[in-house]
Amino acid sequence: MSKIVTRLLEIAESMTAKNRKQALPATPAVEVEPVAAAAQEECHLYEHRIISVEEDAINRIIKAQLRNHWLFYSVTFEFEPNNKVYLGIITTLGNVITVEFSIEDLWFDDYATGFSIKLNMSDVDMGGFILNTLVHSLGNWSLSLLGTFFNPFEIGDDGSTMRFEKKGIIRFDLAPDSPIRRLIPWPARTAEAKGPALLINAKTEQSALQLEYYAFRDEVETHNVQDIPVKTSWVRSVDMAAALLLPIGVWISFVILHHYLPAETIEFSFSTYFLISLGILCISFIVMNIPRYIYMYFDSRKKWQSVFVHNNIKIQMRKLQRRITIQQASLKKNGVQNDEKCQANIRDLLLQIRDKRFLAQRLRIADEDRDRKQKVKFIIAYIVCTLLEWILLIR
């Protein structure tokens, strides 16, 4: 596992260290006007289209899929400007649930298929005072806790996963043949087109979702990295133990210290013996955990290196996306759609983002697998330290 992570870090660092200077035209970053849905730009390197997905078409497909469902009676999507989406759910029990979220990212290519949304649990209406109070007060905290212990969650039988991340971000990593791809009207490709097809830049309008479609005509370079296990079954079975670690520790602490608690009076007070015993317990716990702290320091160096590279990749992807917007605005402003030089720059920028996204996803999977194994080691270390302290105290 460590060899795979090391290899991924080497590839990521080599890619981020590349200094590909593009000849950008001296034009301001203006907003690109939307192109007609069926329009196709004249381009020799790639095919570019704007695909429009109507909410009525999506709702019809979902209605056909959920027919005679045991829980959901109706599921409808409503697209609003500024990437806002309203989701309405009617259950077979008569509950009406409304959810408001925003589309943060969407990217489909030959490497990966995924999108992410930003959900604030205070915007969820469960249709009742009690349910709304529970969801609004515990929703964001519970999602963050679930993501810490149980990421990723499997959705479906095709290997698709879902992850709860910080700030209410929910990321979906889909399988190449996921049913969600069937909701999008992919254009038919010519026999000469051998390169990958990209679907990016999701933008919502009134009752419609617009996506940018790029299909490269020539073959491109691909990275073949050794497969990384998405999950380890024997490690995943111990995740519940991590969630139960806190109450187990409280119970064991009570067993150790209940003899020192004053039971003569109803009014609670700290005795001198209790404070001394508590100090001994804290000091012994720190001393006995020093080897674990040293191990964690050296073992976490690769993790922090991976976090640094991952954050650097995200920053560079944002910069590359802004440069693509500038290039497209230049093509529109000059009225020359078949500028070979500008098209080559856009093509190179898109391929850079594609490769960086692939490496970022692989690094995330490797980090999660390593964290799960490290979690098991920490659980064992805490249990052993607690038992040793208990033995020392009773003797």
mmCIF file of C-alpha atoms in Angstrom, residues 48-348:
data_model
loop_
_atom_site.group_PDB
_atom_site.id
_atom_site.type_symbol
_atom_site.label_atom_id
_atom_site.label_comp_id
_atom_site.label_asym_id
_atom_site.label_seq_id
_atom_site.Cartn_x
_atom_site.Cartn_y
_atom_site.Cartn_z
ATOM 1 C CA HIS A 48 -17.283 21.263 -28.510
ATOM 2 C CA ARG A 49 -20.992 21.457 -27.760
ATOM 3 C CA ILE A 50 -23.333 22.830 -25.136
ATOM 4 C CA ILE A 51 -25.709 20.113 -23.963
ATOM 5 C CA SER A 52 -28.972 21.173 -22.378
ATOM 6 C CA VAL A 53 -30.782 18.739 -20.077
ATOM 7 C CA GLU A 54 -34.389 19.651 -19.339
ATOM 8 C CA GLU A 55 -35.739 18.968 -15.863
ATOM 9 C CA ASP A 56 -38.924 17.470 -17.357
ATOM 10 C CA ALA A 57 -36.891 14.784 -19.126
ATOM 11 C CA ILE A 58 -35.052 13.874 -15.914
ATOM 12 C CA ASN A 59 -38.274 13.759 -13.913
ATOM 13 C CA ARG A 60 -39.910 11.467 -16.470
ATOM 14 C CA ILE A 61 -37.006 9.018 -16.312
ATOM 15 C CA ILE A 62 -36.959 9.058 -12.508
ATOM 16 C CA LYS A 63 -40.729 8.537 -12.396
ATOM 17 C CA ALA A 64 -40.384 5.473 -14.607
ATOM 18 C CA GLN A 65 -37.554 4.096 -12.442
ATOM 19 C CA LEU A 66 -39.411 4.620 -9.149
ATOM 20 C CA ARG A 67 -42.713 3.171 -10.268
ATOM 21 C CA ASN A 68 -44.165 0.919 -7.526
ATOM 22 C CA HIS A 69 -41.254 1.754 -5.205
ATOM 23 C CA TRP A 70 -41.795 0.684 -1.587
ATOM 24 C CA LEU A 71 -40.666 4.041 -0.115
ATOM 25 C CA PHE A 72 -40.660 6.846 -2.713
ATOM 26 C CA TYR A 73 -43.900 7.817 -4.382
ATOM 27 C CA SER A 74 -42.540 10.824 -6.271
ATOM 28 C CA VAL A 75 -39.113 12.457 -6.752
ATOM 29 C CA THR A 76 -38.854 15.696 -8.747
ATOM 30 C CA PHE A 77 -35.979 18.041 -9.561
ATOM 31 C CA GLU A 78 -36.280 21.776 -10.213
ATOM 32 C CA PHE A 79 -33.335 23.683 -11.689
ATOM 33 C CA GLU A 80 -32.896 27.356 -10.814
ATOM 34 C CA PRO A 81 -30.180 29.863 -11.816
ATOM 35 C CA ASN A 82 -26.805 30.005 -10.037
ATOM 36 C CA ASN A 83 -26.532 26.203 -9.823
ATOM 37 C CA LYS A 84 -29.421 25.921 -7.379
ATOM 38 C CA VAL A 85 -31.444 22.708 -7.379
ATOM 39 C CA TYR A 86 -34.659 21.963 -5.488
ATOM 40 C CA LEU A 87 -35.482 18.336 -4.759
ATOM 41 C CA GLY A 88 -39.013 17.353 -3.790
ATOM 42 C CA ILE A 89 -39.748 13.909 -2.352
ATOM 43 C CA ILE A 90 -43.115 12.385 -1.515
ATOM 44 C CA THR A 91 -42.950 9.096 0.365
ATOM 45 C CA THR A 92 -45.510 6.333 0.295
ATOM 46 C CA LEU A 93 -46.390 7.289 3.893
ATOM 47 C CA GLY A 94 -47.437 10.746 2.792
ATOM 48 C CA ASN A 95 -44.398 12.680 4.032
ATOM 49 C CA VAL A 96 -43.321 15.635 1.906
ATOM 50 C CA ILE A 97 -39.578 16.396 2.003
ATOM 51 C CA THR A 98 -37.991 19.362 0.227
ATOM 52 C CA VAL A 99 -34.221 19.767 -0.134
ATOM 53 C CA GLU A 100 -32.280 22.709 -1.517
ATOM 54 C CA PHE A 101 -28.667 22.247 -2.618
ATOM 55 C CA SER A 102 -26.165 23.647 -5.093
ATOM 56 C CA ILE A 103 -24.050 21.870 -7.696
ATOM 57 C CA GLU A 104 -20.421 22.519 -6.809
ATOM 58 C CA ASP A 105 -18.642 20.401 -9.398
ATOM 59 C CA LEU A 106 -19.338 17.985 -12.244
ATOM 60 C CA TRP A 107 -16.782 16.173 -14.392
ATOM 61 C CA PHE A 108 -17.194 13.081 -16.557
ATOM 62 C CA ASP A 109 -14.285 11.638 -18.531
ATOM 63 C CA ASP A 110 -12.617 8.332 -19.365
ATOM 64 C CA TYR A 111 -10.816 8.256 -16.004
ATOM 65 C CA ALA A 112 -13.590 9.054 -13.572
ATOM 66 C CA THR A 113 -17.238 10.030 -13.359
ATOM 67 C CA GLY A 114 -18.383 12.143 -10.468
ATOM 68 C CA PHE A 115 -20.032 15.253 -9.160
ATOM 69 C CA SER A 116 -20.354 17.031 -5.841
ATOM 70 C CA ILE A 117 -23.121 19.044 -4.235
ATOM 71 C CA LYS A 118 -23.208 21.417 -1.260
ATOM 72 C CA LEU A 119 -26.018 20.742 1.179
ATOM 73 C CA ASN A 120 -26.933 22.749 4.243
ATOM 74 C CA MET A 121 -29.132 20.706 6.532
ATOM 75 C CA SER A 122 -30.939 23.862 7.669
ATOM 76 C CA ASP A 123 -32.391 24.055 4.130
ATOM 77 C CA VAL A 124 -34.011 20.617 4.467
ATOM 78 C CA ASP A 125 -37.723 20.576 5.266
ATOM 79 C CA MET A 126 -38.910 17.235 6.621
ATOM 80 C CA GLY A 127 -42.542 18.330 6.828
ATOM 81 C CA GLY A 128 -42.819 18.256 10.622
ATOM 82 C CA PHE A 129 -41.679 20.270 13.620
ATOM 83 C CA ILE A 130 -39.989 17.409 15.471
ATOM 84 C CA LEU A 131 -38.145 16.044 12.433
ATOM 85 C CA ASN A 132 -37.085 19.538 11.351
ATOM 86 C CA THR A 133 -35.715 20.284 14.826
ATOM 87 C CA LEU A 134 -33.661 17.081 14.868
ATOM 88 C CA VAL A 135 -32.374 17.501 11.325
ATOM 89 C CA HIS A 136 -31.492 21.198 11.678
ATOM 90 C CA SER A 137 -29.744 20.763 15.033
ATOM 91 C CA LEU A 138 -27.914 17.490 14.402
ATOM 92 C CA GLY A 139 -27.811 17.280 10.604
ATOM 93 C CA ASN A 140 -24.463 18.898 9.750
ATOM 94 C CA TRP A 141 -22.747 17.416 12.810
ATOM 95 C CA SER A 142 -24.026 13.908 12.109
ATOM 96 C CA LEU A 143 -22.982 14.036 8.441
ATOM 97 C CA SER A 144 -19.479 15.138 9.417
ATOM 98 C CA LEU A 145 -19.266 12.342 12.004
ATOM 99 C CA LEU A 146 -20.478 9.737 9.519
ATOM 100 C CA GLY A 147 -17.942 10.936 6.958
ATOM 101 C CA THR A 148 -15.113 10.738 9.500
ATOM 102 C CA PHE A 149 -15.774 7.120 10.419
ATOM 103 C CA PHE A 150 -17.538 5.492 7.484
ATOM 104 C CA ASN A 151 -16.382 7.111 4.213
ATOM 105 C CA PRO A 152 -16.922 5.965 1.517
ATOM 106 C CA PHE A 153 -20.514 4.719 1.375
ATOM 107 C CA GLU A 154 -21.420 2.314 -1.406
ATOM 108 C CA ILE A 155 -24.465 3.261 -3.488
ATOM 109 C CA GLY A 156 -25.768 0.629 -5.864
ATOM 110 C CA ASP A 157 -24.164 -2.574 -7.013
ATOM 111 C CA ASP A 158 -21.898 -1.064 -9.672
ATOM 112 C CA GLY A 159 -19.148 0.212 -7.358
ATOM 113 C CA SER A 160 -20.345 3.817 -7.096
ATOM 114 C CA THR A 161 -19.535 5.550 -3.814
ATOM 115 C CA MET A 162 -20.599 8.610 -1.832
ATOM 116 C CA ARG A 163 -18.469 10.650 0.582
ATOM 117 C CA PHE A 164 -19.381 13.253 3.192
ATOM 118 C CA GLU A 165 -16.750 15.980 3.249
ATOM 119 C CA LYS A 166 -16.284 19.267 5.085
ATOM 120 C CA LYS A 167 -18.625 22.287 4.811
ATOM 121 C CA GLY A 168 -21.587 20.181 3.740
ATOM 122 C CA ILE A 169 -19.961 18.868 0.540
ATOM 123 C CA ILE A 170 -21.258 15.480 -0.617
ATOM 124 C CA ARG A 171 -19.155 13.897 -3.360
ATOM 125 C CA PHE A 172 -20.410 11.119 -5.635
ATOM 126 C CA ASP A 173 -17.873 8.947 -7.471
ATOM 127 C CA LEU A 174 -19.786 6.953 -10.051
ATOM 128 C CA ALA A 175 -18.978 3.834 -11.997
ATOM 129 C CA PRO A 176 -18.272 4.204 -15.746
ATOM 130 C CA ASP A 177 -21.648 2.602 -16.591
ATOM 131 C CA SER A 178 -23.635 4.338 -13.858
ATOM 132 C CA PRO A 179 -27.357 4.872 -14.599
ATOM 133 C CA ILE A 180 -26.889 8.615 -13.961
ATOM 134 C CA ARG A 181 -24.930 8.890 -17.213
ATOM 135 C CA ARG A 182 -28.075 7.754 -19.043
ATOM 136 C CA LEU A 183 -29.866 10.926 -17.949
ATOM 137 C CA ILE A 184 -27.526 12.960 -20.170
ATOM 138 C CA PRO A 185 -28.036 13.004 -23.973
ATOM 139 C CA TRP A 186 -24.498 12.177 -25.091
ATOM 140 C CA PRO A 187 -23.877 13.175 -28.747
ATOM 141 C CA ALA A 188 -23.041 10.474 -31.249
ATOM 142 C CA ARG A 189 -19.338 10.379 -32.122
ATOM 143 C CA THR A 190 -17.754 9.781 -35.483
ATOM 144 C CA ALA A 191 -15.677 6.707 -36.209
ATOM 145 C CA GLU A 192 -12.519 8.832 -36.558
ATOM 146 C CA ALA A 193 -12.765 10.176 -32.989
ATOM 147 C CA LYS A 194 -10.455 8.099 -30.798
ATOM 148 C CA GLY A 195 -9.812 10.443 -27.878
ATOM 149 C CA PRO A 196 -11.769 10.749 -24.631
ATOM 150 C CA ALA A 197 -15.002 12.701 -24.194
ATOM 151 C CA LEU A 198 -15.314 15.213 -21.355
ATOM 152 C CA LEU A 199 -18.436 16.624 -19.737
ATOM 153 C CA ILE A 200 -17.721 19.646 -17.543
ATOM 154 C CA ASN A 201 -18.942 23.036 -16.254
ATOM 155 C CA ALA A 202 -22.446 22.359 -15.029
ATOM 156 C CA LYS A 203 -24.569 25.534 -15.059
ATOM 157 C CA THR A 204 -28.234 25.654 -14.210
ATOM 158 C CA GLU A 205 -30.780 27.922 -15.856
ATOM 159 C CA GLN A 206 -34.506 28.133 -15.363
ATOM 160 C CA SER A 207 -35.766 24.528 -15.759
ATOM 161 C CA ALA A 208 -32.588 23.359 -17.510
ATOM 162 C CA LEU A 209 -29.068 22.124 -16.811
ATOM 163 C CA GLN A 210 -26.335 23.103 -19.273
ATOM 164 C CA LEU A 211 -23.123 21.098 -19.664
ATOM 165 C CA GLU A 212 -20.070 21.645 -21.844
ATOM 166 C CA TYR A 213 -19.127 18.650 -23.977
ATOM 167 C CA TYR A 214 -15.615 18.155 -25.382
ATOM 168 C CA ALA A 215 -14.711 15.167 -27.562
ATOM 169 C CA PHE A 216 -11.077 14.857 -28.651
ATOM 170 C CA ARG A 217 -10.443 13.441 -32.088
ATOM 171 C CA ASP A 218 -6.924 12.066 -31.467
ATOM 172 C CA GLU A 219 -5.743 9.607 -28.855
ATOM 173 C CA VAL A 220 -4.187 11.054 -25.697
ATOM 174 C CA GLU A 221 -1.765 9.777 -23.094
ATOM 175 C CA THR A 222 -3.220 7.867 -20.150
ATOM 176 C CA HIS A 223 -1.661 6.946 -16.810
ATOM 177 C CA ASN A 224 -1.807 3.321 -15.742
ATOM 178 C CA VAL A 225 -1.387 3.132 -11.968
ATOM 179 C CA GLN A 226 -1.681 -0.057 -9.980
ATOM 180 C CA ASP A 227 -5.202 -0.595 -8.682
ATOM 181 C CA ILE A 228 -5.847 0.744 -5.187
ATOM 182 C CA PRO A 229 -8.427 -1.076 -3.063
ATOM 183 C CA VAL A 230 -11.459 1.123 -2.557
ATOM 184 C CA LYS A 231 -12.274 -0.710 0.646
ATOM 185 C CA THR A 232 -10.771 -3.382 2.847
ATOM 186 C CA SER A 233 -13.535 -5.575 4.224
ATOM 187 C CA TRP A 234 -11.804 -6.650 7.418
ATOM 188 C CA VAL A 235 -10.905 -3.050 8.203
ATOM 189 C CA ARG A 236 -14.354 -1.707 7.388
ATOM 190 C CA SER A 237 -15.864 -4.124 9.914
ATOM 191 C CA VAL A 238 -13.886 -2.400 12.687
ATOM 192 C CA ASP A 239 -15.222 1.096 11.914
ATOM 193 C CA MET A 240 -18.090 0.552 14.338
ATOM 194 C CA ALA A 241 -15.544 -0.124 17.079
ATOM 195 C CA ALA A 242 -14.100 3.339 16.478
ATOM 196 C CA ALA A 243 -17.547 4.881 16.939
ATOM 197 C CA LEU A 244 -18.001 2.919 20.184
ATOM 198 C CA LEU A 245 -14.548 3.824 21.516
ATOM 199 C CA LEU A 246 -15.720 6.919 23.423
ATOM 200 C CA PRO A 247 -18.478 5.235 25.500
ATOM 201 C CA ILE A 248 -16.206 2.242 26.096
ATOM 202 C CA GLY A 249 -13.502 4.565 27.414
ATOM 203 C CA VAL A 250 -15.960 6.375 29.670
ATOM 204 C CA TRP A 251 -17.206 3.062 31.084
ATOM 205 C CA ILE A 252 -13.699 1.759 31.753
ATOM 206 C CA SER A 253 -12.730 5.062 33.406
ATOM 207 C CA PHE A 254 -15.756 4.779 35.671
ATOM 208 C CA VAL A 255 -14.806 1.219 36.630
ATOM 209 C CA ILE A 256 -11.319 2.415 37.531
ATOM 210 C CA LEU A 257 -12.292 5.563 39.454
ATOM 211 C CA HIS A 258 -15.608 4.700 41.076
ATOM 212 C CA HIS A 259 -13.823 3.592 44.279
ATOM 213 C CA TYR A 260 -12.385 7.096 44.663
ATOM 214 C CA LEU A 261 -15.671 8.958 44.229
ATOM 215 C CA PRO A 262 -17.219 10.214 47.523
ATOM 216 C CA ALA A 263 -20.297 8.160 48.316
ATOM 217 C CA GLU A 264 -20.853 9.296 51.923
ATOM 218 C CA THR A 265 -22.828 12.424 51.061
ATOM 219 C CA ILE A 266 -25.314 13.325 48.375
ATOM 220 C CA GLU A 267 -23.435 16.533 47.542
ATOM 221 C CA PHE A 268 -20.629 15.771 45.094
ATOM 222 C CA SER A 269 -17.113 16.924 46.007
ATOM 223 C CA PHE A 270 -13.628 16.089 44.829
ATOM 224 C CA SER A 271 -11.491 14.393 47.455
ATOM 225 C CA THR A 272 -7.718 14.674 47.648
ATOM 226 C CA TYR A 273 -7.276 10.991 46.864
ATOM 227 C CA PHE A 274 -9.464 11.333 43.791
ATOM 228 C CA LEU A 275 -7.417 14.250 42.434
ATOM 229 C CA ILE A 276 -4.143 12.438 43.088
ATOM 230 C CA SER A 277 -5.435 9.298 41.372
ATOM 231 C CA LEU A 278 -6.671 11.362 38.427
ATOM 232 C CA GLY A 279 -3.244 12.988 38.086
ATOM 233 C CA ILE A 280 -1.509 9.616 38.168
ATOM 234 C CA LEU A 281 -3.921 8.322 35.528
ATOM 235 C CA CYS A 282 -3.244 11.271 33.173
ATOM 236 C CA ILE A 283 0.546 11.099 33.600
ATOM 237 C CA SER A 284 0.671 7.330 33.064
ATOM 238 C CA PHE A 285 -1.593 7.643 30.018
ATOM 239 C CA ILE A 286 0.741 10.212 28.445
ATOM 240 C CA VAL A 287 3.881 8.218 29.277
ATOM 241 C CA MET A 288 2.494 4.950 27.967
ATOM 242 C CA ASN A 289 1.355 6.640 24.734
ATOM 243 C CA ILE A 290 4.739 8.204 23.923
ATOM 244 C CA PRO A 291 5.752 5.268 21.636
ATOM 245 C CA ARG A 292 2.424 5.591 19.820
ATOM 246 C CA TYR A 293 2.925 9.349 19.371
ATOM 247 C CA ILE A 294 6.391 8.768 17.918
ATOM 248 C CA TYR A 295 5.037 6.141 15.527
ATOM 249 C CA MET A 296 2.185 8.442 14.517
ATOM 250 C CA TYR A 297 4.620 11.283 13.760
ATOM 251 C CA PHE A 298 6.755 9.246 11.380
ATOM 252 C CA ASP A 299 3.807 7.372 9.862
ATOM 253 C CA SER A 300 1.838 10.579 9.222
ATOM 254 C CA ARG A 301 4.585 12.285 7.210
ATOM 255 C CA LYS A 302 3.378 10.609 4.026
ATOM 256 C CA LYS A 303 -0.205 11.599 4.874
ATOM 257 C CA TRP A 304 0.637 15.291 5.271
ATOM 258 C CA GLN A 305 2.683 15.159 2.083
ATOM 259 C CA SER A 306 -0.351 13.695 0.306
ATOM 260 C CA VAL A 307 -2.600 16.431 1.758
ATOM 261 C CA PHE A 308 -0.198 19.123 0.529
ATOM 262 C CA VAL A 309 -0.074 17.664 -2.981
ATOM 263 C CA HIS A 310 -3.873 17.238 -3.043
ATOM 264 C CA ASN A 311 -4.477 20.880 -2.068
ATOM 265 C CA ASN A 312 -1.916 22.029 -4.618
ATOM 266 C CA ILE A 313 -3.704 20.041 -7.325
ATOM 267 C CA LYS A 314 -7.063 21.647 -6.443
ATOM 268 C CA ILE A 315 -5.585 25.165 -6.652
ATOM 269 C CA GLN A 316 -3.973 24.426 -10.004
ATOM 270 C CA MET A 317 -7.222 22.984 -11.384
ATOM 271 C CA ARG A 318 -9.050 26.213 -10.531
ATOM 272 C CA LYS A 319 -6.353 28.241 -12.277
ATOM 273 C CA LEU A 320 -6.511 26.022 -15.360
ATOM 274 C CA GLN A 321 -10.307 26.341 -15.502
ATOM 275 C CA ARG A 322 -10.065 30.137 -15.421
ATOM 276 C CA ARG A 323 -7.528 30.054 -18.257
ATOM 277 C CA ILE A 324 -9.909 27.923 -20.318
ATOM 278 C CA THR A 325 -12.656 30.499 -19.770
ATOM 279 C CA ILE A 326 -10.307 33.256 -20.978
ATOM 280 C CA GLN A 327 -9.371 31.255 -24.080
ATOM 281 C CA GLN A 328 -12.997 30.579 -24.955
ATOM 282 C CA ALA A 329 -13.880 34.232 -24.456
ATOM 283 C CA SER A 330 -11.032 35.170 -26.811
ATOM 284 C CA LEU A 331 -12.377 32.843 -29.505
ATOM 285 C CA LYS A 332 -15.849 34.341 -29.189
ATOM 286 C CA LYS A 333 -14.618 37.912 -29.191
ATOM 287 C CA ASN A 334 -12.372 37.492 -32.233
ATOM 288 C CA GLY A 335 -15.040 35.521 -34.100
ATOM 289 C CA VAL A 336 -12.491 32.929 -35.225
ATOM 290 C CA GLN A 337 -13.671 29.500 -34.128
ATOM 291 C CA ASN A 338 -10.983 27.521 -35.965
ATOM 292 C CA ASP A 339 -7.885 29.175 -34.504
ATOM 293 C CA GLU A 340 -5.487 26.239 -34.309
ATOM 294 C CA LYS A 341 -3.196 27.816 -31.720
ATOM 295 C CA CYS A 342 -5.992 28.764 -29.334
ATOM 296 C CA GLN A 343 -7.677 25.382 -29.773
ATOM 297 C CA ALA A 344 -4.411 23.599 -28.972
ATOM 298 C CA ASN A 345 -4.088 25.654 -25.785
ATOM 299 C CA ILE A 346 -7.625 24.761 -24.695
ATOM 300 C CA ARG A 347 -7.051 21.108 -25.492
ATOM 301 C CA ASP A 348 -3.816 21.052 -23.467
#
